[in-house]
Amino acid sequence: MILLCTLILLALCGPAHGICGKTCGLRPMGATFGSSRVVGGTDVMPGFGAWAGIASICCFWKPPIAVHICGGTLVSAKWLLTAAHCFNNITVPLNEWAIVLGATSLGQSNVEVRRIKRVIIHEKYDIELVHNDVALLELDRPVRCSSSIQTACLPGPSVKVSELKNCYVAGWGDRIVKSSGRDVLQQAKVQVVDNKICNSSEWLRGYIYDFHVCAGQGGIGTCQGDSGGPLVCQDNSGGFFWQIGVTSWGVGCARPKRPAVSSSTQYYYNWIWSKIGMKPAPAVTPAPVPAYTSAPLQTVPPSPMQPCPFPREKLLQFFNLLKDILRFLKQKMF
Ligand code: ARG
């Protein structure tokens, strides 16, 4: 009951709503049930900001059917960050693809869907070596942020990424998802492996460069279909998360000493923001409720001391949230 009340409060008085891009870094949170896809992971609970920046890139989406190709993350109202290799061998015309935001289950229909206006693949992307495996997708229309859609925070040069702890990956895994309400986003806690170790002879011997981050091995980690999705780590000052990697490749899935490899968002920070042509949003600022906490940068914190009116939009969000929770509970019971 306390959890439910917290969720309701968070949904109503929670982080930035309106056009995305004012803050970033909502923390991933979710209940822990079941497992699959992201190997060794658990279901992400719907509706209250779990992995709020995450998107599914689908080459076909008509609920309840979703053909999921890759993950991605919203970095501004109009731009999604993903992996370049997601666009190798495209057969479906790009204007038919769908970017699905605000989903935990891919079959759900209360999501935001956008079309792809433009794909920017890194100029030095090497299809054979899978180097510089990053891409940006411009969306046809800006996205409104909500309790289930927020932007991810990318670490600039001053963030000490190697000192971050509590790292997670998330994704919808399988390449082809026939949705029946069970295609629930998976998350898993992973250990980041230092690049030197990761590149050593017993590990990924010589395949690792500065633009890589290794994380998740020995039973836990990403797998096919998780590409383009986020590797995030909690900021040391509190609860918001930095997206430090974009899932890129792996040798098998979750094998010992074969960690999944991501493209480093810190390495590509300038590339990303120069392509988008704007400044990054500041991270979310301190709020004493458990889901959203401190940030190094400006903006007014969504403090519970501030009045929290419940206009029509908030009430609608509230009822959608309740609907999500009930659907989730129903799925878990039957
Ligand atoms: N490259 C793969 C994809 O397209 C998966 C990336 C993670 N793979 C892995 N084995 N850890 O989805």
Tab-separated table of N, CA, C and O in Angstrom, residues 164-230:
chain	number	residue	atom	x	y	z
A	164	LEU	N	31.879	5.144	-10.930
A	164	LEU	CA	30.449	4.903	-10.709
A	164	LEU	C	30.195	3.443	-10.342
A	164	LEU	O	30.879	2.544	-10.825
A	165	LYS	N	29.203	3.271	-9.479
A	165	LYS	CA	28.842	1.900	-9.084
A	165	LYS	C	27.373	1.679	-9.451
A	165	LYS	O	26.743	2.557	-10.002
A	166	ASN	N	26.851	0.542	-9.105
A	166	ASN	CA	25.441	0.226	-9.354
A	166	ASN	C	25.053	0.453	-10.814
A	166	ASN	O	24.386	1.418	-11.160
A	167	CYS	N	25.510	-0.439	-11.641
A	167	CYS	CA	25.249	-0.318	-13.077
A	167	CYS	C	24.219	-1.362	-13.522
A	167	CYS	O	24.165	-2.462	-12.973
A	168	TYR	N	23.439	-0.982	-14.503
A	168	TYR	CA	22.355	-1.856	-14.982
A	168	TYR	C	22.278	-1.830	-16.502
A	168	TYR	O	22.623	-0.829	-17.122
A	169	VAL	N	21.767	-2.907	-17.058
A	169	VAL	CA	21.416	-2.923	-18.483
A	169	VAL	C	19.932	-3.251	-18.591
A	169	VAL	O	19.350	-3.818	-17.667
A	170	ALA	N	19.359	-2.901	-19.719
A	170	ALA	CA	17.954	-3.243	-19.937
A	170	ALA	C	17.707	-3.464	-21.420
A	170	ALA	O	18.445	-2.950	-22.263
A	171	GLY	N	16.676	-4.262	-21.706
A	171	GLY	CA	16.329	-4.482	-23.105
A	171	GLY	C	15.198	-5.471	-23.276
A	171	GLY	O	14.811	-6.161	-22.333
A	172	TRP	N	14.687	-5.511	-24.496
A	172	TRP	CA	13.604	-6.449	-24.815
A	172	TRP	C	14.136	-7.726	-25.469
A	172	TRP	O	13.381	-8.580	-25.884
A	173	GLY	N	15.453	-7.798	-25.556
A	173	GLY	CA	16.053	-9.046	-25.996
A	173	GLY	C	15.649	-9.549	-27.357
A	173	GLY	O	15.975	-8.897	-28.351
A	174	ASP	N	14.963	-10.684	-27.357
A	174	ASP	CA	14.706	-11.411	-28.617
A	174	ASP	C	14.483	-10.519	-29.811
A	174	ASP	O	13.875	-9.459	-29.718
A	175	ARG	N	14.917	-10.986	-30.929
A	175	ARG	CA	14.786	-10.219	-32.147
A	175	ARG	C	13.329	-10.035	-32.570
A	175	ARG	O	12.920	-8.970	-32.961
A	176	ILE	N	12.598	-11.106	-32.544
A	176	ILE	CA	11.205	-10.994	-32.980
A	176	ILE	C	10.304	-11.264	-31.785
A	176	ILE	O	10.344	-12.329	-31.196
A	177	VAL	N	9.527	-10.281	-31.454
A	177	VAL	CA	8.688	-10.404	-30.271
A	177	VAL	C	7.231	-10.419	-30.713
A	177	VAL	O	6.743	-9.455	-31.264
A	178	LYS	N	6.585	-11.542	-30.494
A	178	LYS	CA	5.139	-11.565	-30.759
A	178	LYS	C	4.495	-11.234	-29.437
A	178	LYS	O	4.572	-11.993	-28.495
A	179	SER	N	3.892	-10.087	-29.392
A	179	SER	CA	3.488	-9.616	-28.091
A	179	SER	C	2.157	-10.182	-27.642
A	179	SER	O	1.206	-10.220	-28.395
A	180	SER	N	2.126	-10.635	-26.411
A	180	SER	CA	0.871	-11.099	-25.835
A	180	SER	C	0.839	-10.608	-24.400
A	180	SER	O	0.314	-11.245	-23.521
A	181	GLY	N	1.481	-9.478	-24.175
A	181	GLY	CA	1.512	-8.910	-22.844
A	181	GLY	C	2.635	-9.480	-21.992
A	181	GLY	O	2.803	-9.116	-20.857
A	182	ARG	N	3.399	-10.397	-22.545
A	182	ARG	CA	4.450	-11.009	-21.744
A	182	ARG	C	5.845	-10.528	-22.147
A	182	ARG	O	6.829	-10.965	-21.594
A	183	ASP	N	5.891	-9.625	-23.107
A	183	ASP	CA	7.197	-9.180	-23.598
A	183	ASP	C	7.670	-8.004	-22.777
A	183	ASP	O	7.735	-6.875	-23.232
A	184	VAL	N	7.988	-8.331	-21.574
A	184	VAL	CA	8.275	-7.286	-20.600
A	184	VAL	C	9.761	-6.934	-20.607
A	184	VAL	O	10.626	-7.811	-20.639
A	185	LEU	N	10.010	-5.644	-20.588
A	185	LEU	CA	11.374	-5.134	-20.529
A	185	LEU	C	12.135	-5.795	-19.386
A	185	LEU	O	11.622	-5.909	-18.277
A	186	GLN	N	13.350	-6.242	-19.689
A	186	GLN	CA	14.189	-6.882	-18.666
A	186	GLN	C	15.304	-5.945	-18.228
A	186	GLN	O	15.843	-5.200	-19.046
A	187	GLN	N	15.631	-6.009	-16.963
A	187	GLN	CA	16.775	-5.243	-16.474
A	187	GLN	C	17.662	-6.165	-15.643
A	187	GLN	O	17.174	-7.139	-15.070
A	188	ALA	N	18.934	-5.857	-15.601
A	188	ALA	CA	19.841	-6.645	-14.767
A	188	ALA	C	20.961	-5.763	-14.258
A	188	ALA	O	21.415	-4.850	-14.953
A	189	LYS	N	21.385	-6.060	-13.034
A	189	LYS	CA	22.521	-5.340	-12.466
A	189	LYS	C	23.792	-6.001	-12.996
A	189	LYS	O	23.897	-7.231	-12.973
A	190	VAL	N	24.711	-5.199	-13.494
A	190	VAL	CA	25.946	-5.755	-14.070
A	190	VAL	C	27.174	-5.081	-13.466
A	190	VAL	O	27.091	-3.953	-12.985
A	191	GLN	N	28.279	-5.778	-13.517
A	191	GLN	CA	29.558	-5.192	-13.086
A	191	GLN	C	30.267	-4.668	-14.327
A	191	GLN	O	30.370	-5.389	-15.324
A	192	VAL	N	30.771	-3.450	-14.235
A	192	VAL	CA	31.593	-2.935	-15.331
A	192	VAL	C	32.982	-3.555	-15.174
A	192	VAL	O	33.506	-3.646	-14.072
A	193	VAL	N	33.545	-4.018	-16.283
A	193	VAL	CA	34.886	-4.613	-16.254
A	193	VAL	C	35.852	-3.566	-16.806
A	193	VAL	O	35.625	-3.033	-17.903
A	194	ASP	N	36.886	-3.283	-16.065
A	194	ASP	CA	37.878	-2.306	-16.480
A	194	ASP	C	38.397	-2.649	-17.896
A	194	ASP	O	38.637	-3.819	-18.203
A	195	ASN	N	38.586	-1.623	-18.737
A	195	ASN	CA	38.987	-1.873	-20.129
A	195	ASN	C	40.294	-2.674	-20.251
A	195	ASN	O	40.439	-3.477	-21.168
A	196	LYS	N	41.211	-2.444	-19.326
A	196	LYS	CA	42.503	-3.170	-19.390
A	196	LYS	C	42.265	-4.660	-19.195
A	196	LYS	O	42.788	-5.484	-19.943
A	197	ILE	N	41.469	-4.984	-18.177
A	197	ILE	CA	41.164	-6.398	-17.920
A	197	ILE	C	40.368	-6.958	-19.095
A	197	ILE	O	40.656	-8.037	-19.613
A	198	CYS	N	39.391	-6.177	-19.534
A	198	CYS	CA	38.506	-6.646	-20.608
A	198	CYS	C	39.294	-6.943	-21.884
A	198	CYS	O	38.957	-7.848	-22.641
A	199	ASN	N	40.364	-6.182	-22.076
A	199	ASN	CA	41.158	-6.351	-23.298
A	199	ASN	C	42.272	-7.394	-23.140
A	199	ASN	O	42.985	-7.679	-24.096
A	200	SER	N	42.397	-7.971	-21.949
A	200	SER	CA	43.523	-8.882	-21.701
A	200	SER	C	43.286	-10.241	-22.365
A	200	SER	O	42.182	-10.554	-22.821
A	201	SER	N	44.324	-11.051	-22.358
A	201	SER	CA	44.316	-12.289	-23.155
A	201	SER	C	43.225	-13.279	-22.747
A	201	SER	O	42.677	-13.983	-23.586
A	202	GLU	N	42.890	-13.328	-21.471
A	202	GLU	CA	41.843	-14.277	-21.069
A	202	GLU	C	40.436	-13.752	-21.311
A	202	GLU	O	39.467	-14.477	-21.193
A	203	TRP	N	40.352	-12.467	-21.566
A	203	TRP	CA	39.034	-11.869	-21.744
A	203	TRP	C	38.783	-11.596	-23.235
A	203	TRP	O	38.723	-12.542	-23.998
A	204	LEU	N	38.678	-10.322	-23.636
A	204	LEU	CA	38.334	-10.088	-25.052
A	204	LEU	C	39.553	-9.711	-25.894
A	204	LEU	O	39.436	-9.028	-26.915
A	205	ARG	N	40.651	-10.202	-25.508
A	205	ARG	CA	41.988	-10.075	-26.097
A	205	ARG	C	42.140	-9.188	-27.346
A	205	ARG	O	42.090	-9.637	-28.473
A	206	GLY	N	42.385	-7.921	-27.051
A	206	GLY	CA	42.753	-7.003	-28.127
A	206	GLY	C	41.594	-6.374	-28.884
A	206	GLY	O	41.796	-5.527	-29.747
A	207	TYR	N	40.371	-6.770	-28.565
A	207	TYR	CA	39.230	-6.217	-29.303
A	207	TYR	C	38.656	-4.948	-28.670
A	207	TYR	O	37.719	-4.351	-29.179
A	208	ILE	N	39.219	-4.583	-27.501
A	208	ILE	CA	38.623	-3.461	-26.758
A	208	ILE	C	39.440	-2.182	-26.911
A	208	ILE	O	40.656	-2.194	-26.778
A	209	TYR	N	38.733	-1.079	-27.198
A	209	TYR	CA	39.361	0.234	-27.390
A	209	TYR	C	38.780	1.235	-26.398
A	209	TYR	O	37.825	0.922	-25.677
A	210	ASP	N	39.345	2.450	-26.437
A	210	ASP	CA	38.865	3.520	-25.540
A	210	ASP	C	37.373	3.812	-25.711
A	210	ASP	O	36.740	4.330	-24.811
A	211	PHE	N	36.878	3.566	-26.892
A	211	PHE	CA	35.466	3.893	-27.142
A	211	PHE	C	34.527	2.773	-26.700
A	211	PHE	O	33.347	2.797	-27.020
A	212	HIS	N	35.064	1.794	-25.973
A	212	HIS	CA	34.235	0.688	-25.484
A	212	HIS	C	34.068	0.723	-23.974
A	212	HIS	O	34.920	1.242	-23.266
A	213	VAL	N	32.990	0.129	-23.512
A	213	VAL	CA	32.810	-0.167	-22.088
A	213	VAL	C	32.354	-1.625	-22.016
A	213	VAL	O	31.455	-2.028	-22.760
A	214	CYS	N	32.994	-2.407	-21.142
A	214	CYS	CA	32.619	-3.820	-20.989
A	214	CYS	C	31.813	-3.972	-19.702
A	214	CYS	O	32.207	-3.436	-18.666
A	215	ALA	N	30.722	-4.722	-19.768
A	215	ALA	CA	29.927	-4.940	-18.541
A	215	ALA	C	29.031	-6.157	-18.692
A	215	ALA	O	28.419	-6.359	-19.752
A	216	GLY	N	28.961	-6.958	-17.634
A	216	GLY	CA	28.014	-8.081	-17.618
A	216	GLY	C	28.612	-9.334	-18.216
A	216	GLY	O	28.867	-9.387	-19.421
A	217	GLN	N	28.897	-10.315	-17.400
A	217	GLN	CA	29.451	-11.599	-17.865
A	217	GLN	C	29.085	-12.651	-16.820
A	217	GLN	O	28.499	-12.330	-15.791
A	218	GLY	N	29.419	-13.878	-17.109
A	218	GLY	CA	29.211	-14.958	-16.141
A	218	GLY	C	27.772	-15.087	-15.661
A	218	GLY	O	27.511	-15.093	-14.466
A	219	GLY	N	26.835	-15.183	-16.604
A	219	GLY	CA	25.437	-15.429	-16.219
A	219	GLY	C	24.534	-14.219	-16.299
A	219	GLY	O	23.316	-14.355	-16.309
A	220	ILE	N	25.108	-13.038	-16.370
A	220	ILE	CA	24.277	-11.830	-16.444
A	220	ILE	C	24.779	-10.963	-17.583
A	220	ILE	O	25.986	-10.775	-17.732
A	221	GLY	N	23.852	-10.443	-18.368
A	221	GLY	CA	24.282	-9.515	-19.418
A	221	GLY	C	23.296	-9.424	-20.548
A	221	GLY	O	22.272	-10.113	-20.564
A	222	THR	N	23.648	-8.589	-21.512
A	222	THR	CA	22.759	-8.376	-22.649
A	222	THR	C	22.870	-9.523	-23.644
A	222	THR	O	23.799	-10.333	-23.571
A	223	CYS	N	21.917	-9.561	-24.560
A	223	CYS	CA	21.927	-10.612	-25.581
A	223	CYS	C	21.322	-10.052	-26.868
A	223	CYS	O	21.061	-8.853	-26.954
A	224	GLN	N	21.096	-10.921	-27.854
A	224	GLN	CA	20.562	-10.456	-29.133
A	224	GLN	C	19.301	-9.613	-28.945
A	224	GLN	O	18.400	-10.012	-28.215
A	225	GLY	N	19.266	-8.488	-29.611
A	225	GLY	CA	18.081	-7.628	-29.535
A	225	GLY	C	18.190	-6.558	-28.467
A	225	GLY	O	17.369	-5.654	-28.408
A	226	ASP	N	19.187	-6.665	-27.624
A	226	ASP	CA	19.388	-5.623	-26.605
A	226	ASP	C	20.241	-4.483	-27.155
A	226	ASP	O	20.387	-3.443	-26.499
A	227	SER	N	20.802	-4.686	-28.318
A	227	SER	CA	21.667	-3.662	-28.911
A	227	SER	C	20.985	-2.310	-28.985
A	227	SER	O	19.774	-2.226	-29.189
A	228	GLY	N	21.800	-1.272	-28.865
A	228	GLY	CA	21.266	0.093	-28.948
A	228	GLY	C	20.715	0.571	-27.630
A	228	GLY	O	20.517	1.760	-27.419
A	229	GLY	N	20.477	-0.362	-26.717
A	229	GLY	CA	19.897	-0.017	-25.416
A	229	GLY	C	20.962	0.467	-24.442
A	229	GLY	O	22.157	0.458	-24.747
A	230	PRO	N	20.532	0.879	-23.265
A	230	PRO	CA	21.446	1.540	-22.335
A	230	PRO	C	22.164	0.638	-21.345
A	230	PRO	O	21.634	-0.373	-20.898
